[in-house]
Short mmCIF file of C-alpha atoms and ligand atoms in Angstrom, two decimals:
data_model
loop_
_atom_site.label_atom_id
_atom_site.label_comp_id
_atom_site.label_asym_id
_atom_site.label_seq_id
_atom_site.Cartn_x
_atom_site.Cartn_y
_atom_site.Cartn_z
CA SER A 1 -0.05 0.15 0.12
CA LYS A 2 1.41 3.57 -0.87
CA ASN A 3 2.27 5.89 1.88
CA GLN A 4 0.85 9.22 3.27
CA PRO A 5 1.05 12.06 1.27
CA ALA A 6 4.33 14.09 2.66
CA LEU A 7 6.60 16.97 1.81
CA LEU A 8 10.06 15.98 3.29
CA ILE A 9 12.05 18.85 4.37
CA ILE A 10 15.90 18.18 4.85
CA PHE A 11 17.86 20.78 6.59
CA GLY A 12 21.25 20.08 5.36
CA GLY A 13 20.60 19.02 2.30
CA THR A 14 23.97 19.36 0.90
CA GLY A 15 25.81 17.64 3.58
CA ASP A 16 27.74 14.47 3.64
CA LEU A 17 24.46 12.39 4.94
CA ALA A 18 22.13 13.76 2.45
CA LYS A 19 24.78 13.28 -0.56
CA LYS A 20 25.63 9.59 0.50
CA LYS A 21 22.62 8.13 2.21
CA LEU A 22 19.71 9.73 2.31
CA SER A 23 19.32 10.52 -1.66
CA ALA A 24 20.07 6.99 -2.66
CA ALA A 25 17.46 6.10 -0.18
CA LEU A 26 15.14 8.17 -1.31
CA TYR A 27 15.37 7.02 -4.87
CA ASN A 28 15.09 3.47 -4.12
CA ILE A 29 11.58 4.59 -2.41
CA PHE A 30 10.65 6.41 -4.99
CA LYS A 31 11.69 3.94 -7.54
CA GLY A 32 10.03 1.00 -5.48
CA GLU A 33 6.91 3.17 -5.34
CA LYS A 34 6.30 3.17 -1.89
CA THR A 35 6.03 6.87 -1.63
CA SER A 36 2.21 8.40 -2.36
CA GLU A 37 1.98 10.14 -5.87
CA ASN A 38 1.84 13.36 -3.21
CA PHE A 39 5.29 13.19 -2.36
CA ALA A 40 7.89 15.36 -2.74
CA ILE A 41 11.55 16.32 -1.30
CA LEU A 42 12.72 20.05 -0.49
CA SER A 43 16.44 20.21 0.17
CA ILE A 44 17.60 23.30 2.14
CA GLY A 45 21.17 24.09 2.55
CA ARG A 46 23.46 27.31 3.21
CA LYS A 47 25.09 26.91 -0.22
CA GLU A 48 23.90 29.18 -2.64
CA ILE A 49 23.63 26.70 -5.43
CA SER A 50 21.19 26.27 -8.49
CA LYS A 51 18.57 23.83 -8.52
CA ASP A 52 20.41 22.00 -11.60
CA ASP A 53 23.65 21.93 -10.03
CA TYR A 54 21.89 20.67 -6.84
CA LYS A 55 20.48 18.07 -8.63
CA ASN A 56 23.52 17.03 -10.65
CA MET A 57 25.21 16.49 -6.68
CA ILE A 58 22.61 14.45 -6.09
CA LYS A 59 22.55 12.23 -8.81
CA GLU A 60 26.09 11.72 -8.55
CA GLY A 61 25.79 10.61 -4.79
CA ILE A 62 23.12 8.26 -5.76
CA GLU A 63 25.37 6.76 -8.53
CA ASN A 64 28.10 6.55 -6.06
CA SER A 65 26.15 4.89 -3.30
CA LEU A 66 24.26 2.33 -5.53
CA ASN A 67 27.58 1.73 -7.54
CA SER A 68 25.27 1.97 -10.74
CA ASN A 69 24.42 4.66 -13.33
CA ILE A 70 21.00 5.87 -13.00
CA LYS A 71 18.78 5.25 -16.42
CA SER A 72 17.50 8.49 -17.93
CA LYS A 73 14.05 7.89 -17.41
CA ASP A 74 14.29 6.76 -13.97
CA TRP A 75 16.00 10.13 -12.95
CA GLU A 76 13.34 12.06 -14.91
CA SER A 77 10.62 11.01 -13.16
CA PHE A 78 12.39 11.37 -9.75
CA GLU A 79 14.22 14.80 -10.48
CA GLU A 80 10.61 16.34 -10.68
CA LYS A 81 9.99 15.81 -7.14
CA ILE A 82 13.36 17.35 -5.78
CA PHE A 83 13.70 21.12 -4.64
CA TYR A 84 16.45 23.50 -3.87
CA TYR A 85 16.43 26.19 -1.43
CA SER A 86 19.29 28.19 0.04
CA LEU A 87 19.09 29.66 3.37
CA GLU A 88 21.22 30.80 6.20
CA PHE A 89 19.31 28.61 9.44
CA ASN A 90 20.17 31.16 12.09
CA LYS A 91 18.22 33.77 10.03
CA GLY A 92 15.11 33.92 11.72
CA GLU A 93 13.93 36.42 9.10
CA ASP A 94 14.21 34.56 6.37
CA TYR A 95 11.66 31.47 7.27
CA LYS A 96 9.04 33.71 6.06
CA SER A 97 9.85 33.39 2.52
CA LEU A 98 10.90 29.57 3.36
CA GLU A 99 7.28 29.47 4.53
CA LYS A 100 5.75 30.68 1.47
CA TYR A 101 7.88 28.52 -0.69
CA ILE A 102 6.90 25.23 1.11
CA SER A 103 3.14 26.22 0.76
CA GLU A 104 3.65 26.52 -2.91
CA LEU A 105 5.22 23.17 -3.00
CA GLU A 106 2.35 21.84 -0.97
CA GLY A 107 -0.14 23.33 -3.27
CA LYS A 108 1.80 22.05 -6.36
CA PHE A 109 2.22 18.12 -4.84
CA ASP A 110 -1.09 18.31 -2.69
CA THR A 111 0.82 16.91 0.14
CA LYS A 112 -2.30 17.68 2.44
CA GLY A 113 0.01 19.75 5.06
CA ASN A 114 2.38 16.70 6.28
CA ARG A 115 5.68 17.94 6.69
CA LEU A 116 8.67 15.84 7.90
CA TYR A 117 11.20 18.05 8.67
CA TYR A 118 14.99 16.13 9.04
CA PHE A 119 17.47 17.93 10.73
CA ALA A 120 20.67 16.37 9.16
CA VAL A 121 22.75 19.47 10.05
CA SER A 122 25.73 19.84 12.79
CA PRO A 123 24.05 19.77 16.01
CA GLU A 124 24.33 23.26 17.04
CA TYR A 125 21.85 24.17 14.14
CA PHE A 126 18.99 21.72 15.84
CA SER A 127 17.45 24.10 18.23
CA VAL A 128 18.04 27.11 16.20
CA ILE A 129 16.03 25.91 13.40
CA ALA A 130 13.40 24.15 15.64
CA ASN A 131 13.32 27.87 17.40
CA ASN A 132 12.44 29.58 13.88
CA LEU A 133 10.13 27.11 12.67
CA LYS A 134 8.18 27.76 15.90
CA GLN A 135 8.65 31.48 15.37
CA GLU A 136 7.09 31.56 11.55
CA ASN A 137 4.26 29.03 12.88
CA MET A 138 5.67 26.16 10.59
CA ILE A 139 4.98 23.67 13.26
CA ASN A 140 1.39 23.87 14.74
CA GLN A 141 -0.50 24.39 11.78
CA GLU A 142 -4.29 23.18 11.36
CA THR A 143 -3.64 20.79 8.57
CA GLY A 144 -1.53 17.91 8.53
CA TRP A 145 1.23 16.62 10.53
CA LYS A 146 4.36 18.00 11.14
CA ARG A 147 6.94 15.40 12.57
CA VAL A 148 10.83 15.93 12.93
CA ILE A 149 13.56 13.43 12.07
CA ILE A 150 16.94 14.45 14.33
CA GLU A 151 20.19 12.92 13.13
CA LYS A 152 22.79 12.23 15.68
CA PRO A 153 24.52 13.38 17.73
CA PHE A 154 21.95 13.68 19.95
CA GLY A 155 24.16 16.01 22.53
CA LYS A 156 27.69 15.34 23.23
CA ASP A 157 27.46 14.34 26.91
CA LEU A 158 24.45 13.97 29.08
CA LYS A 159 24.21 17.53 30.10
CA THR A 160 24.06 18.86 26.60
CA ALA A 161 21.66 15.97 25.39
CA GLN A 162 19.68 16.93 28.07
CA GLU A 163 19.50 20.44 27.21
CA LEU A 164 18.68 19.67 23.61
CA ASN A 165 15.97 17.55 24.56
CA LYS A 166 14.36 20.14 26.42
CA GLU A 167 14.40 22.97 23.75
CA LEU A 168 13.44 20.29 21.35
CA SER A 169 10.59 18.85 23.47
CA GLU A 170 8.73 22.26 24.07
CA ILE A 171 8.66 22.55 20.41
CA PHE A 172 7.57 19.18 19.08
CA LYS A 173 5.70 16.63 21.06
CA GLU A 174 7.58 13.41 21.88
CA GLU A 175 4.74 11.71 19.27
CA ASN A 176 6.17 13.71 16.62
CA THR A 177 9.85 13.37 17.50
CA PHE A 178 11.88 10.57 15.62
CA ARG A 179 15.69 10.06 16.71
CA ILE A 180 17.19 8.34 14.46
CA ASP A 181 19.88 5.57 14.98
CA HIS A 182 20.14 3.92 11.51
CA TYR A 183 21.39 0.87 12.67
CA LEU A 184 17.81 0.10 13.81
CA GLY A 185 17.00 -0.05 10.22
CA LYS A 186 18.89 -2.55 9.22
CA GLU A 187 17.83 -5.73 8.15
CA MET A 188 19.42 -8.32 10.80
CA ILE A 189 18.77 -5.73 13.54
CA GLN A 190 15.02 -5.80 12.64
CA ASN A 191 15.53 -9.42 12.52
CA MET A 192 16.74 -9.74 16.04
CA MET A 193 13.30 -9.85 17.85
CA VAL A 194 12.17 -12.58 15.29
CA ILE A 195 15.05 -14.76 15.93
CA ARG A 196 14.88 -14.28 19.06
CA PHE A 197 11.54 -14.62 20.06
CA ALA A 198 9.81 -16.71 16.94
CA ASN A 199 12.14 -19.71 17.94
CA ALA A 200 11.58 -22.26 20.75
CA ILE A 201 15.24 -23.24 20.85
CA PHE A 202 17.03 -19.90 21.57
CA GLU A 203 15.09 -18.25 24.40
CA PRO A 204 15.43 -20.93 26.82
CA LEU A 205 19.41 -20.84 26.58
CA TRP A 206 19.21 -16.98 26.60
CA SER A 207 20.87 -15.93 29.98
CA ALA A 208 23.68 -16.23 32.25
CA GLU A 209 23.17 -19.89 32.54
CA HIS A 210 23.91 -20.86 29.04
CA ILE A 211 25.75 -17.66 27.58
CA ASP A 212 29.39 -17.32 28.18
CA ASN A 213 30.03 -14.18 26.45
CA VAL A 214 28.47 -11.96 23.93
CA GLN A 215 30.36 -9.78 21.33
CA LEU A 216 29.14 -7.01 19.54
CA ILE A 217 31.43 -5.70 16.67
CA VAL A 218 31.38 -2.89 13.83
CA SER A 219 34.18 -2.72 12.18
CA GLU A 220 34.93 -0.23 9.31
CA GLU A 221 37.64 0.07 6.83
CA GLU A 222 36.57 3.83 6.08
CA GLY A 223 38.59 6.61 7.93
CA VAL A 224 36.92 9.88 8.89
CA GLY A 225 37.11 11.30 5.52
CA SER A 226 35.75 14.63 5.44
CA ARG A 227 34.32 14.35 8.76
CA GLY A 228 37.27 15.22 10.71
CA GLU A 229 36.03 18.35 12.63
CA TYR A 230 33.13 16.50 14.33
CA TYR A 231 34.94 13.24 14.59
CA ASP A 232 37.95 15.06 16.45
CA SER A 233 35.67 16.40 19.06
CA SER A 234 33.77 13.43 19.29
CA GLY A 235 35.71 9.80 18.83
CA ALA A 236 34.59 6.41 18.65
CA ILE A 237 32.48 6.21 21.72
CA ARG A 238 30.36 8.89 21.44
CA ASP A 239 30.15 8.27 17.62
CA MET A 240 29.57 4.44 17.82
CA VAL A 241 28.96 3.09 21.24
CA GLN A 242 26.26 5.87 22.62
CA ASN A 243 24.25 4.83 19.98
CA HIS A 244 24.67 2.06 17.85
CA LEU A 245 26.26 -0.46 19.87
CA LEU A 246 24.12 0.10 23.09
CA GLN A 247 20.91 -0.51 20.68
CA LEU A 248 22.52 -3.89 19.66
CA LEU A 249 23.04 -4.57 23.26
CA ALA A 250 19.53 -3.67 24.12
CA LEU A 251 18.26 -5.79 21.43
CA VAL A 252 20.22 -8.56 22.56
CA THR A 253 19.38 -8.83 26.16
CA MET A 254 15.65 -6.96 26.55
CA GLU A 255 13.06 -8.95 28.01
CA LYS A 256 10.50 -10.22 25.61
CA PRO A 257 8.26 -7.43 24.99
CA TYR A 258 4.27 -7.79 26.02
CA ASP A 259 3.52 -7.25 22.45
CA THR A 260 5.03 -5.36 19.32
CA ASN A 261 3.98 -1.80 20.20
CA PRO A 262 7.00 0.57 19.70
CA GLU A 263 6.37 1.53 23.58
CA SER A 264 6.06 -2.14 24.49
CA ILE A 265 9.56 -2.79 22.80
CA ARG A 266 11.22 0.55 23.88
CA LYS A 267 10.12 0.03 27.62
CA GLU A 268 12.08 -2.99 27.44
CA LYS A 269 15.17 -1.91 25.91
CA VAL A 270 15.20 1.31 28.22
CA LYS A 271 15.64 -1.25 31.09
CA VAL A 272 18.52 -3.05 29.44
CA ILE A 273 20.67 0.46 28.81
CA LYS A 274 19.42 1.52 32.38
CA SER A 275 21.17 -1.49 34.05
CA ILE A 276 24.77 -1.01 32.41
CA SER A 277 26.57 -1.24 35.40
CA VAL A 278 29.37 1.59 35.69
CA LEU A 279 32.49 0.02 37.33
CA ASP A 280 34.82 2.15 39.46
CA LYS A 281 37.73 3.83 37.66
CA GLU A 282 40.33 1.61 38.12
CA ASP A 283 38.11 -1.25 37.09
CA LEU A 284 37.20 0.45 33.96
CA LYS A 285 40.49 1.23 33.08
CA LYS A 286 41.06 -2.36 32.83
CA HIS A 287 38.26 -3.06 30.63
CA ILE A 288 38.65 -0.55 27.88
CA VAL A 289 41.27 -0.41 25.24
CA LEU A 290 41.34 2.66 22.90
CA GLY A 291 43.37 3.03 19.73
CA GLN A 292 44.09 5.85 17.11
CA TYR A 293 45.01 4.82 13.61
CA ARG A 294 48.26 5.66 12.27
CA GLY A 295 48.10 8.68 10.18
CA TYR A 296 44.52 9.94 11.72
CA LYS A 297 46.38 12.97 13.13
CA ASN A 298 47.29 14.19 9.32
CA GLU A 299 43.35 13.47 8.60
CA ASP A 300 41.77 16.97 7.32
CA LYS A 301 40.50 19.00 9.89
CA VAL A 302 41.83 16.79 12.85
CA ASN A 303 44.03 18.46 15.51
CA GLU A 304 47.68 17.44 14.88
CA ASP A 305 48.02 16.12 18.29
CA SER A 306 44.72 14.81 18.91
CA ASN A 307 44.20 12.50 21.54
CA THR A 308 40.86 11.11 20.15
CA GLU A 309 40.07 7.77 19.88
CA THR A 310 39.27 6.16 16.56
CA PHE A 311 39.00 2.50 17.92
CA VAL A 312 37.32 1.04 21.20
CA ALA A 313 37.34 -2.13 22.93
CA LEU A 314 35.17 -2.42 25.91
CA LYS A 315 33.90 -4.98 28.36
CA ILE A 316 30.68 -4.57 30.46
CA PHE A 317 28.45 -6.24 32.49
CA LEU A 318 24.51 -5.83 32.91
CA LYS A 319 23.35 -5.33 36.46
CA HIS A 320 20.46 -8.02 35.95
CA GLU A 321 20.20 -11.34 37.70
CA LYS A 322 19.62 -13.24 34.33
CA TRP A 323 23.03 -11.60 32.99
CA ARG A 324 24.88 -11.86 36.14
CA GLY A 325 28.64 -11.94 35.06
CA VAL A 326 28.29 -12.11 31.54
CA PRO A 327 30.70 -10.27 29.93
CA PHE A 328 29.57 -8.10 27.01
CA TYR A 329 32.28 -7.28 24.40
CA LEU A 330 32.19 -4.18 22.58
CA MET A 331 34.29 -3.37 19.52
CA THR A 332 34.15 -0.68 16.85
CA GLY A 333 36.78 1.16 14.90
CA LYS A 334 37.76 2.88 11.76
CA ARG A 335 40.41 2.07 9.25
CA LEU A 336 40.47 -1.87 10.14
CA LYS A 337 40.75 -4.43 7.90
CA GLU A 338 37.25 -4.82 6.87
CA LYS A 339 33.89 -3.37 7.05
CA PHE A 340 32.04 -5.68 9.17
CA ALA A 341 29.20 -5.85 11.85
CA GLY A 342 27.73 -8.60 13.82
CA ILE A 343 26.62 -10.03 16.99
CA ILE A 344 28.22 -13.37 18.64
CA ILE A 345 26.58 -15.15 21.06
CA GLU A 346 29.21 -17.78 22.96
CA PHE A 347 27.35 -20.52 24.65
CA LYS A 348 28.97 -21.88 27.36
CA ALA A 349 31.02 -24.88 26.40
CA ASN A 350 29.63 -28.30 26.99
CA LYS A 351 29.29 -29.31 30.92
CA ASP A 352 31.24 -32.18 30.02
CA LYS A 353 34.35 -29.99 30.19
CA GLU A 354 34.53 -29.45 33.81
CA SER A 355 33.56 -33.08 34.81
CA ASN A 356 35.63 -34.27 32.09
CA LEU A 357 33.14 -36.86 30.86
CA LEU A 358 32.61 -38.10 27.26
CA TYR A 359 33.87 -35.07 25.46
CA PRO A 360 35.69 -32.51 27.22
CA GLU A 361 37.65 -30.60 24.71
CA VAL A 362 34.83 -29.44 22.17
CA THR A 363 34.56 -25.65 20.48
CA PRO A 364 31.35 -24.03 21.80
CA ASN A 365 28.59 -23.19 20.30
CA ILE A 366 28.53 -19.89 18.51
CA LEU A 367 25.56 -18.21 17.38
CA PHE A 368 26.46 -15.65 14.97
CA ILE A 369 24.20 -13.16 13.96
CA LYS A 370 25.51 -11.05 10.39
CA ILE A 371 24.50 -7.56 9.90
CA GLN A 372 26.61 -6.63 7.41
CA PRO A 373 27.89 -6.40 4.43
CA GLU A 374 26.63 -10.13 4.40
CA GLU A 375 23.41 -10.51 6.36
CA GLY A 376 22.82 -14.10 7.89
CA ILE A 377 22.57 -16.26 10.79
CA SER A 378 25.06 -19.11 11.08
CA LEU A 379 25.37 -21.62 14.16
CA THR A 380 28.23 -23.46 15.00
CA LEU A 381 27.84 -26.87 16.45
CA ASN A 382 29.81 -30.16 16.99
CA ALA A 383 29.83 -33.23 14.81
CA LYS A 384 31.84 -36.28 14.19
CA LYS A 385 34.53 -36.19 11.54
CA PRO A 386 33.37 -38.37 9.17
CA ALA A 387 35.54 -41.67 8.82
CA THR A 388 37.44 -41.13 11.85
CA GLU A 389 36.07 -42.88 14.80
CA GLU A 390 36.02 -40.02 17.66
CA GLU A 391 37.73 -36.90 15.94
CA ILE A 392 35.04 -33.79 16.55
CA THR A 393 35.21 -31.23 14.33
CA SER A 394 33.12 -27.81 14.53
CA VAL A 395 30.51 -27.48 11.76
CA SER A 396 28.50 -24.56 10.95
CA MET A 397 24.76 -24.18 9.49
CA ASP A 398 24.58 -21.18 7.52
CA PHE A 399 21.75 -19.05 6.47
CA CYS A 400 23.32 -16.21 4.18
CA GLN A 401 20.12 -14.06 3.62
CA SER A 402 22.12 -11.30 1.37
CA CYS A 403 22.93 -14.38 -0.84
CA MET A 404 19.63 -14.96 -1.52
CA LEU A 405 18.19 -11.39 -2.02
CA GLY A 406 21.26 -10.20 -3.40
CA TYR A 407 21.63 -6.31 -3.36
CA ASN A 408 17.81 -6.02 -3.06
CA SER A 409 17.90 -5.40 0.86
CA PRO A 410 16.62 -2.12 1.50
CA GLN A 411 18.91 -0.10 3.09
CA ALA A 412 18.37 1.35 6.83
CA TYR A 413 17.45 4.48 5.96
CA GLU A 414 14.83 3.51 3.56
CA LYS A 415 13.11 1.58 6.03
CA LEU A 416 13.21 4.65 8.65
CA LEU A 417 12.08 7.10 6.29
CA LEU A 418 9.17 5.13 5.37
CA ASP A 419 8.09 4.19 9.06
CA ALA A 420 8.75 8.19 10.09
CA ILE A 421 6.26 8.98 7.11
CA LYS A 422 4.12 6.26 8.82
CA GLY A 423 4.38 7.49 12.30
CA ASP A 424 5.84 4.22 13.56
CA HIS A 425 8.40 5.00 16.24
CA THR A 426 9.34 1.34 16.79
CA ARG A 427 12.80 2.01 15.43
CA PHE A 428 13.51 5.38 16.82
CA THR A 429 15.05 5.89 20.03
CA ARG A 430 13.05 7.17 22.93
CA TRP A 431 14.37 9.96 24.97
CA ASP A 432 14.83 7.89 27.90
CA GLU A 433 17.26 5.15 26.26
CA VAL A 434 19.41 8.11 24.74
CA GLU A 435 19.68 9.45 28.32
CA TYR A 436 20.52 6.50 30.03
CA ALA A 437 23.04 5.90 27.30
CA TRP A 438 24.65 9.22 27.86
CA LYS A 439 24.76 8.16 31.72
CA PHE A 440 26.59 5.16 31.12
CA ILE A 441 29.11 7.00 28.51
CA ASP A 442 29.93 9.90 30.33
CA GLU A 443 31.28 7.86 33.07
CA LEU A 444 33.05 5.80 30.42
CA ILE A 445 34.24 9.14 29.26
CA SER A 446 35.39 10.53 32.17
CA CYS A 447 37.45 7.69 33.20
CA CYS A 448 40.40 7.62 30.83
CA THR A 449 39.29 8.71 27.22
CA ARG A 450 41.85 11.58 25.55
CA ASP A 451 44.80 9.96 27.92
CA LYS A 452 47.95 9.89 25.42
CA ASN A 453 49.13 7.07 27.68
CA ILE A 454 46.20 4.69 27.21
CA ILE A 455 45.44 5.43 23.73
CA GLU A 456 47.52 2.61 21.45
CA GLU A 457 48.36 3.42 17.90
CA TYR A 458 47.46 0.73 15.28
CA GLU A 459 48.51 0.42 11.71
CA GLN A 460 45.71 0.92 9.08
CA GLY A 461 44.18 -2.11 7.60
CA SER A 462 45.03 -4.03 10.66
CA ASN A 463 43.05 -5.91 13.44
CA GLY A 464 43.01 -2.66 15.79
CA PRO A 465 45.37 -2.64 18.53
CA GLU A 466 46.91 -5.40 20.15
CA GLY A 467 45.22 -4.36 23.50
CA ALA A 468 42.03 -5.59 22.17
CA LYS A 469 43.22 -9.09 21.99
CA LYS A 470 44.53 -9.27 25.14
CA LEU A 471 41.42 -7.89 26.86
CA LEU A 472 39.78 -11.33 25.87
CA GLU A 473 42.64 -13.25 26.30
CA ARG A 474 43.27 -12.35 29.96
CA ASP A 475 39.64 -13.68 30.38
CA ASN A 476 40.67 -17.09 28.50
CA ARG A 477 38.20 -16.07 25.75
CA ARG A 478 38.84 -14.88 22.11
CA TRP A 479 37.12 -12.76 19.56
CA TRP A 480 35.31 -15.03 17.34
CA LYS A 481 35.32 -12.43 14.33
CA GLU A 482 39.26 -11.58 13.35
C1 LIG B 501 27.72 6.84 11.84
C2 LIG B 501 28.88 7.15 12.08
O1 LIG B 501 26.52 6.81 12.68
O2 LIG B 501 27.45 5.32 11.59
C3 LIG B 501 29.93 7.10 11.48
O3 LIG B 501 28.83 8.55 12.48
C4 LIG B 501 29.67 5.60 10.83
O4 LIG B 501 31.33 7.35 11.97
C5 LIG B 501 28.55 5.24 10.41
O5 LIG B 501 31.00 5.72 9.72
C6 LIG B 501 28.31 3.77 10.05
O6 LIG B 501 27.44 3.60 9.32
P1 LIG B 501 27.20 2.12 8.58
O7 LIG B 501 25.68 2.05 8.21
O8 LIG B 501 28.08 2.56 7.17
O9 LIG B 501 27.74 0.92 9.15
#
């Protein structure tokens, strides 16, 4: 079924995100005929460029991210939907003419007054724009809904996040606010609940009694690219752990929600985030590994003696009876050997190990949820090696989703944009999730980041600093993805 009429208004239309991810997502949605006939896109940026130049930029962005050329027929019908408007975000007086322009588009496309504002700008503009929209009465209008998608980073620590939330919540109601975490739109992450709760074989084993440890890994090949300025003041913990990795953790460990309503799900997720236990500083130092790739300091707009971490590995626990003593190892970094994201559940080795009964030396069962680039699930089991009498070998049952669907699997932003147009909050973060995540991250950061004695340098294209390996070796464990 077709979606609701809407005008998507992107602030930050010439930025990295719009070019690299949003435009390709929008193009796919449009091509897949998932938008209403009454749909258009208005991009707003500070740059004074012509509509045609803007369109060319977007076309190039789409072709780069999809890695193929767009057929001119497809492009022609899509480009009719794209508009560009240049604006200084902080010039309140200019919003009057913006409103006029928007109304014209609304008339032309008959979008019924439904507006999805997308703040894809640097965070200092979030409240500036929201306030100006309010000033010009662009939010509480009689017809249509007015929603807002807020890109990351939602604050840079607990205090700034709270301030930002306070300001925004005075302007947009929670029901109209969509805090985006694009990992929640990824196929296999959407799949987590089904894997856990629609199968009888996992949930009974899903606790400290049977799980030895959980590994959450997001490694990237890319460096900081053109985002040096933002990244250098952020670092891997704020950029990746505060949001994406803690969201993964929540989905892996939350209790079964009462139903699939967004509120039921988010209620369970927030409990997990709240229960991440904060260790004292000395313990924390032992549980955190920070790294910086060689050459990072020479990246564009990065401080030449920067102590920002581009890699982090962490060991954390949950204050929850069910997860008592189970370590969660989180790892993420830039300029690593390969692009990869996945969740690894290592089950406790077969009980015979302790009592040395039948098969003492077997590999533990591993459930591996592959998020990207490959999407799929694998489960490793022990089996008798054929033609031997008692040799045991590790075998794997594989479900490769992306092998079946090829590259047709929709991108995260496609899903999330459509969700916001539908008004579905399930895959967006509620304020308290963000708040508790920051509480934990603040503790982590105050412990020891930006300390040059702790940050280990690592080679580009490597597995990251040695410390990450040692973190697990000390516990007699290993990363299952190297
Ligand atoms: C973003 C981070 O949220 O996620 C980037 O700011 C990171 O630094 C990106 O590169 C990773 O997303 P994906 O979808 O490419 O894994």
